Amino acid sequence: MERRDWYVVGTGLVIGILAAVLVRFGNPANMGMCIACFVRDITGALGFHRAATVQYIRPEIPGLLLGAFVAALLGREFRSRGGSGSLVRFLLGFFMMVGALVFLGCPLRTLLRLGGGDLNAVLGLAGFIVGVLGGVEFLKRGFNLGRAQRSSIFGGLVMPLVGIVVLILAVYHPVFDPQGGGPVFTSVKGPGSLSAPLLISLGAGLLVGILAQRARLCLSGGVRDYILTRDTYLIKGYGAIFFGVLFANLLLGQFHLGFTNQPIAHTDAVWNFLGMVLVGLASVLAGGCPLRQLILSGEGDTDAGITVLGMVAGAAAAHNFLLASTPAGPTLNGKVMVLVGLLVTVFIGKLCREN
Amino acid sequence: MEKVVDARGLSCPLPVLRVKAVLEEGPEEVHVRVDSAAAKENLSRLGQSMGYCVDIEGLTGGEWLIRLRRKDKDYVST
């Protein structure tokens, strides 16, 4: 392995180990860090959905954004840019979130679930790989959302500023409506009520944001690059996350092998698989997995910022329209929406080409 | 004459795909312009794996010019 490879492996190991440690400190089981779940929790905490069990301002998310922002500034890589198929990217972010909430986890949580012994995640991982392979086929056929252009510095600062505002809300918890409880809602039971202390969550988010920005970590990129060019750089990070979390879970007594009674998971193989096919496909077309979108939006990429906002909209819809699965299994609405999502992303893959 | 690829503004992994397609024709020299550090690093790895010397020049405005020169002049594309 070259020196650079150790960087992505180190980043993966840190993420895996930190995720297990965050669970020890109070985050939901096998959910030390999950981009989809945590963006969804923030969406609920701001009242955009009313699923009372999944509302909490997860400091990890603004931490990731701001960590990437700082790392990009220090590395002189912060560049305000955008304008490449922005609204299409919004849709891709939306469906990424829907697929993830039918499976119950983003690509990162798929690995964390696997490393916690949840065998349902094998189906999720298989689906994710199939989705990435599908996306690669579109890339080979000339898929392109167009070139991004440099833009004024303010555009690139919007998402880091949003991160700061979210963080301020997490710290101060203002109450404008004593009866209704807004503007910040916090779960009193369910996964949203389980969390590590704020400073630990924030610190973990910042550290992972910095490392993931430097290493260019991307979970859809791992499989994609190996298929396209036999480049194993990113896939090494993928393996490292798994072994990091597996090792730490075994050490902390958090490893429970099996399909049933897994935390915040269901056992419906077909929809675990198809939900993640949608995530894989949408991630490749959007140029990166949910984690990478968050990191890029911290670097000034406003297209990635739009994708993250699409994820927020997807999270709100997933709970308001009952698309998200529960531990009892997927919903009919969720199944229909995954199929709609697959259809829409396939159309995007077929129709979007550079002129 | 070197071949020129403008990969500025392209999402991952399109810069790599475009340059790979050019390198598969086995040209002696290819110049690529990129504006993202990730693309710069990916192209550097791609060039090395395909038998090219990689030389990176930083340009103004956060862009890079990557010069890829074939190491083995008798290189035959497969």
Coordinates of C-alpha atoms in Angstrom, one line a residue, chain A residues 17-350:
Chain A
I17 CA -14.2 2.9 15.8
L18 CA -15.8 6.3 16.5
A19 CA -19.2 5.0 15.4
A20 CA -19.0 2.1 17.9
V21 CA -17.8 4.5 20.7
L22 CA -20.6 7.0 19.9
V23 CA -23.1 4.1 20.5
R24 CA -21.4 3.4 23.8
F25 CA -21.8 7.1 24.7
G26 CA -25.6 7.0 23.9
N27 CA -26.3 7.1 20.2
P28 CA -28.8 4.4 18.9
A29 CA -27.4 0.9 18.4
N30 CA -25.6 0.3 15.1
M31 CA -26.2 4.0 14.4
G32 CA -23.1 5.7 15.8
M33 CA -23.1 7.7 12.7
C34 CA -25.6 7.5 9.9
I35 CA -26.0 10.4 7.4
A36 CA -29.5 9.5 6.3
C37 CA -30.8 8.9 9.8
F38 CA -29.2 11.9 11.3
V39 CA -30.3 14.3 8.5
R40 CA -33.8 12.8 9.0
D41 CA -33.6 13.4 12.8
I42 CA -32.6 17.1 12.2
T43 CA -35.4 17.4 9.7
G44 CA -37.8 16.3 12.3
A45 CA -36.2 18.4 15.1
L46 CA -36.9 21.4 12.9
G47 CA -40.5 20.3 12.6
F48 CA -40.5 19.4 8.9
H49 CA -41.8 16.0 9.8
R50 CA -43.8 15.0 12.9
A51 CA -42.5 11.5 13.6
A52 CA -42.1 12.0 17.3
T53 CA -39.5 9.3 17.8
V54 CA -37.0 10.6 15.3
Q55 CA -36.5 14.3 16.2
Y56 CA -33.2 15.5 17.5
I57 CA -30.6 17.9 16.2
R58 CA -27.7 15.5 15.7
P59 CA -24.5 17.6 16.1
E60 CA -22.6 15.1 14.0
I61 CA -24.1 16.5 10.8
P62 CA -23.1 20.2 11.3
G63 CA -19.8 18.8 12.6
L64 CA -19.2 16.9 9.4
L65 CA -20.1 20.0 7.3
L66 CA -17.9 22.3 9.3
G67 CA -15.0 19.9 9.6
A68 CA -15.0 19.6 5.8
F69 CA -15.3 23.4 5.5
V70 CA -12.2 23.9 7.8
A71 CA -10.2 21.1 6.1
A72 CA -11.0 22.6 2.6
L73 CA -10.0 26.1 3.8
L74 CA -6.7 24.9 5.3
G75 CA -6.0 22.8 2.2
R76 CA -6.8 25.8 0.0
E77 CA -9.5 23.7 -1.7
F78 CA -12.6 25.7 -0.8
R79 CA -14.2 26.7 -4.0
S80 CA -17.7 28.0 -4.6
R81 CA -19.1 26.2 -7.6
G82 CA -22.3 24.8 -8.9
G83 CA -24.9 24.9 -11.7
S84 CA -24.6 21.3 -12.8
G85 CA -28.2 19.9 -13.1
S86 CA -29.1 21.4 -9.7
L87 CA -32.8 20.4 -9.6
V88 CA -32.0 16.9 -10.9
R89 CA -29.6 16.6 -8.1
F90 CA -32.3 17.7 -5.6
L91 CA -34.4 14.7 -6.9
L92 CA -31.5 12.3 -6.6
G93 CA -31.0 13.5 -3.0
F94 CA -34.7 13.0 -2.3
F95 CA -34.7 9.5 -3.6
M96 CA -31.4 8.6 -1.9
M97 CA -33.1 9.5 1.3
V98 CA -36.3 7.5 0.5
G99 CA -34.3 4.4 -0.4
A100 CA -32.2 4.7 2.7
L101 CA -35.3 5.1 5.0
V102 CA -36.9 2.0 3.5
F103 CA -33.8 0.0 4.2
L104 CA -33.2 2.0 7.5
G105 CA -29.7 3.4 6.9
C106 CA -27.4 5.0 4.4
P107 CA -24.3 3.2 2.9
L108 CA -22.3 4.2 6.0
R109 CA -24.9 2.6 8.4
T110 CA -25.0 -0.5 6.1
L111 CA -21.4 -1.1 7.1
L112 CA -22.1 -0.2 10.7
R113 CA -25.0 -2.6 10.9
L114 CA -22.9 -5.3 9.3
G115 CA -20.1 -4.7 11.8
G116 CA -22.7 -5.0 14.6
G117 CA -23.7 -8.5 13.4
D118 CA -27.0 -7.4 11.6
L119 CA -27.2 -9.8 8.7
N120 CA -30.1 -7.9 7.1
A121 CA -27.4 -5.4 6.1
V122 CA -25.9 -8.1 3.8
L123 CA -29.0 -7.6 1.6
G124 CA -28.7 -3.9 1.9
L125 CA -25.0 -4.0 0.8
A126 CA -25.8 -6.3 -2.1
G127 CA -28.6 -3.9 -3.2
F128 CA -26.2 -1.0 -2.9
I129 CA -23.6 -2.7 -5.0
V130 CA -26.2 -3.6 -7.7
G131 CA -27.4 0.1 -7.7
V132 CA -23.8 1.3 -8.1
L133 CA -23.3 -1.2 -11.0
G134 CA -26.5 0.2 -12.6
G135 CA -25.2 3.8 -12.2
V136 CA -21.8 2.8 -13.7
E137 CA -23.7 1.5 -16.8
F138 CA -25.2 5.0 -17.3
L139 CA -21.8 6.6 -16.8
K140 CA -20.4 4.4 -19.5
R141 CA -23.2 5.4 -21.9
G142 CA -22.4 9.1 -21.5
F143 CA -24.5 10.2 -18.5
N144 CA -23.6 13.7 -17.4
L145 CA -25.4 16.4 -15.5
G146 CA -23.3 19.1 -17.1
R147 CA -20.3 21.1 -16.0
A148 CA -20.3 23.1 -12.8
Q149 CA -19.1 26.7 -13.0
R150 CA -17.2 28.8 -10.4
S151 CA -19.6 31.1 -8.6
S152 CA -19.5 33.9 -6.1
I153 CA -18.0 33.0 -2.7
F154 CA -21.3 33.4 -0.9
G155 CA -22.9 30.4 -2.7
G156 CA -20.3 28.1 -1.3
L157 CA -20.7 29.6 2.2
V158 CA -24.4 28.9 2.4
M159 CA -24.2 25.3 3.6
P160 CA -21.4 25.9 6.2
L161 CA -23.6 28.8 7.5
V162 CA -26.6 26.5 7.6
G163 CA -24.4 24.1 9.7
I164 CA -23.6 26.9 12.1
V165 CA -27.3 27.9 12.5
V166 CA -28.2 24.3 13.1
L167 CA -25.5 24.1 15.7
I168 CA -26.7 27.2 17.4
L169 CA -30.2 25.8 17.6
A170 CA -28.8 22.5 19.0
V171 CA -27.0 24.5 21.8
Y172 CA -29.6 27.1 22.7
H173 CA -32.8 25.2 22.0
P174 CA -34.9 28.4 21.7
V175 CA -38.7 28.1 22.5
F176 CA -40.9 30.4 20.5
D177 CA -44.1 28.5 21.0
P178 CA -44.5 27.3 24.6
Q179 CA -47.6 25.3 23.8
G180 CA -46.6 23.8 20.5
G181 CA -43.0 23.2 21.5
G182 CA -41.3 24.8 18.5
P183 CA -39.1 25.6 16.7
V184 CA -36.8 22.7 18.0
F185 CA -38.4 19.4 18.7
T186 CA -36.7 16.6 20.6
S187 CA -37.9 13.0 21.0
V188 CA -38.6 11.8 24.5
K189 CA -38.7 8.2 23.3
G190 CA -37.4 6.2 20.4
P191 CA -34.1 6.5 18.5
G192 CA -34.3 10.4 18.6
S193 CA -34.1 10.3 22.4
L194 CA -30.9 8.3 22.3
S195 CA -27.8 10.4 21.8
A196 CA -24.2 10.9 22.9
P197 CA -23.4 14.1 24.8
L198 CA -23.4 17.2 22.4
L199 CA -19.7 18.0 22.6
I200 CA -18.7 14.4 21.9
S201 CA -21.1 14.1 18.9
L202 CA -19.9 17.5 17.6
G203 CA -16.2 16.5 18.1
A204 CA -16.7 13.2 16.3
G205 CA -18.5 15.0 13.4
L206 CA -15.7 17.6 13.1
L207 CA -13.0 15.0 13.1
V208 CA -14.7 12.7 10.6
G209 CA -15.5 15.8 8.4
I210 CA -11.8 16.8 8.3
L211 CA -10.6 13.2 7.6
A212 CA -13.2 12.4 5.0
Q213 CA -12.5 15.7 3.2
R214 CA -8.8 15.0 3.1
A215 CA -9.2 11.3 2.1
R216 CA -12.1 12.1 -0.4
L217 CA -14.0 9.2 1.2
C218 CA -17.0 8.1 -0.7
L219 CA -18.9 4.8 -0.3
S220 CA -20.5 4.7 -3.7
G221 CA -17.1 5.7 -5.2
G222 CA -15.4 2.6 -3.8
V223 CA -17.3 0.1 -5.8
R224 CA -17.7 2.5 -8.8
D225 CA -14.0 3.1 -9.2
Y226 CA -13.1 -0.5 -8.9
I227 CA -15.5 -1.4 -11.6
L228 CA -14.5 1.4 -13.9
T229 CA -10.7 1.5 -13.5
R230 CA -9.8 -1.2 -11.0
D231 CA -8.8 1.6 -8.7
T232 CA -9.0 0.2 -5.2
Y233 CA -8.2 3.4 -3.3
L234 CA -11.8 4.2 -2.0
I235 CA -12.8 0.6 -1.5
K236 CA -10.0 0.3 1.0
G237 CA -11.7 2.9 3.1
Y238 CA -14.9 0.9 2.8
G239 CA -13.2 -2.2 4.2
A240 CA -11.5 -0.2 6.9
I241 CA -14.9 1.2 8.2
F242 CA -16.2 -2.3 8.5
F243 CA -13.2 -3.8 10.3
G244 CA -13.0 -0.7 12.5
V245 CA -16.6 -1.0 13.7
L246 CA -16.5 -4.8 13.9
F247 CA -13.4 -4.7 16.1
A248 CA -14.7 -2.0 18.4
N249 CA -18.1 -3.6 18.7
L250 CA -16.5 -6.9 19.6
L251 CA -14.4 -5.2 22.2
L252 CA -17.4 -3.2 23.6
G253 CA -19.8 -6.2 23.6
Q254 CA -22.0 -4.6 21.0
F255 CA -21.8 -7.4 18.4
H256 CA -25.0 -9.5 18.0
L257 CA -25.1 -11.8 15.0
G258 CA -28.4 -12.6 13.4
F259 CA -31.3 -11.4 11.3
T260 CA -34.0 -10.9 14.0
N261 CA -34.3 -8.4 16.8
Q262 CA -31.6 -6.2 15.3
P263 CA -31.8 -2.6 16.4
I264 CA -33.7 -0.2 14.1
A265 CA -33.9 -2.7 11.3
H266 CA -36.4 -5.0 9.7
T267 CA -36.1 -8.4 8.1
D268 CA -37.8 -7.9 4.8
A269 CA -35.0 -9.0 2.4
V270 CA -36.6 -7.8 -0.8
W271 CA -37.1 -4.2 0.4
N272 CA -33.8 -4.1 2.2
F273 CA -32.3 -4.9 -1.1
L274 CA -34.4 -2.7 -3.3
G275 CA -34.1 0.3 -1.0
M276 CA -30.4 0.2 -1.2
V277 CA -30.4 -0.4 -5.0
L278 CA -32.1 3.0 -5.2
V279 CA -29.5 4.6 -2.9
G280 CA -26.6 3.1 -4.9
L281 CA -28.0 4.2 -8.3
A282 CA -28.9 7.7 -7.1
S283 CA -25.5 8.1 -5.4
V284 CA -23.5 7.3 -8.6
L285 CA -25.6 9.6 -10.7
A286 CA -25.2 12.4 -8.1
G287 CA -21.4 11.9 -8.0
G288 CA -21.2 10.6 -4.5
C289 CA -22.9 8.9 -1.5
P290 CA -24.8 10.9 1.2
L291 CA -21.6 11.3 3.3
R292 CA -19.7 12.6 0.2
Q293 CA -22.5 15.0 -0.6
L294 CA -22.3 16.5 2.9
I295 CA -18.5 16.8 2.7
L296 CA -18.6 18.4 -0.8
S297 CA -21.2 20.9 0.4
G298 CA -18.8 21.9 3.1
E299 CA -16.1 22.5 0.4
G300 CA -18.3 25.0 -1.5
D301 CA -20.0 22.7 -3.9
T302 CA -23.5 24.1 -4.1
D303 CA -24.7 21.2 -6.3
A304 CA -23.9 18.9 -3.4
G305 CA -25.6 21.4 -1.1
I306 CA -28.8 21.1 -3.2
T307 CA -28.5 17.3 -3.0
V308 CA -28.3 17.5 0.8
L309 CA -31.4 19.7 0.7
G310 CA -33.1 17.1 -1.5
M311 CA -32.2 14.6 1.2
V312 CA -33.9 16.9 3.8
A313 CA -37.0 17.0 1.6
G314 CA -36.9 13.3 1.1
A315 CA -36.7 12.8 4.9
A316 CA -39.7 15.0 5.5
A317 CA -41.7 13.2 2.8
A318 CA -40.6 9.8 4.1
H319 CA -42.2 10.4 7.4
N320 CA -45.1 12.6 6.4
F321 CA -46.2 10.2 3.6
L322 CA -45.4 7.1 5.7
L323 CA -42.7 5.9 3.3
A324 CA -40.1 5.1 6.0
S325 CA -39.9 1.5 7.2
T326 CA -40.3 0.7 10.9
P327 CA -38.7 -2.3 12.7
A328 CA -42.0 -4.1 11.8
G329 CA -41.1 -3.8 8.1
P330 CA -41.6 -1.6 5.1
T331 CA -44.9 0.2 4.4
L332 CA -46.9 -0.1 1.2
N333 CA -46.3 3.6 0.5
G334 CA -42.6 3.0 0.9
K335 CA -42.5 0.1 -1.5
V336 CA -44.4 2.1 -4.1
M337 CA -42.1 5.1 -3.7
V338 CA -39.0 3.0 -4.0
L339 CA -40.3 1.7 -7.4
V340 CA -41.2 5.2 -8.4
G341 CA -37.7 6.3 -7.4
L342 CA -36.0 3.6 -9.4
L343 CA -38.1 4.5 -12.4
V344 CA -37.2 8.3 -12.0
T345 CA -33.5 7.6 -11.5
V346 CA -33.4 5.3 -14.5
F347 CA -35.0 8.0 -16.6
I348 CA -32.5 10.5 -15.2
G349 CA -29.7 8.1 -16.1
K350 CA -30.9 7.6 -19.6

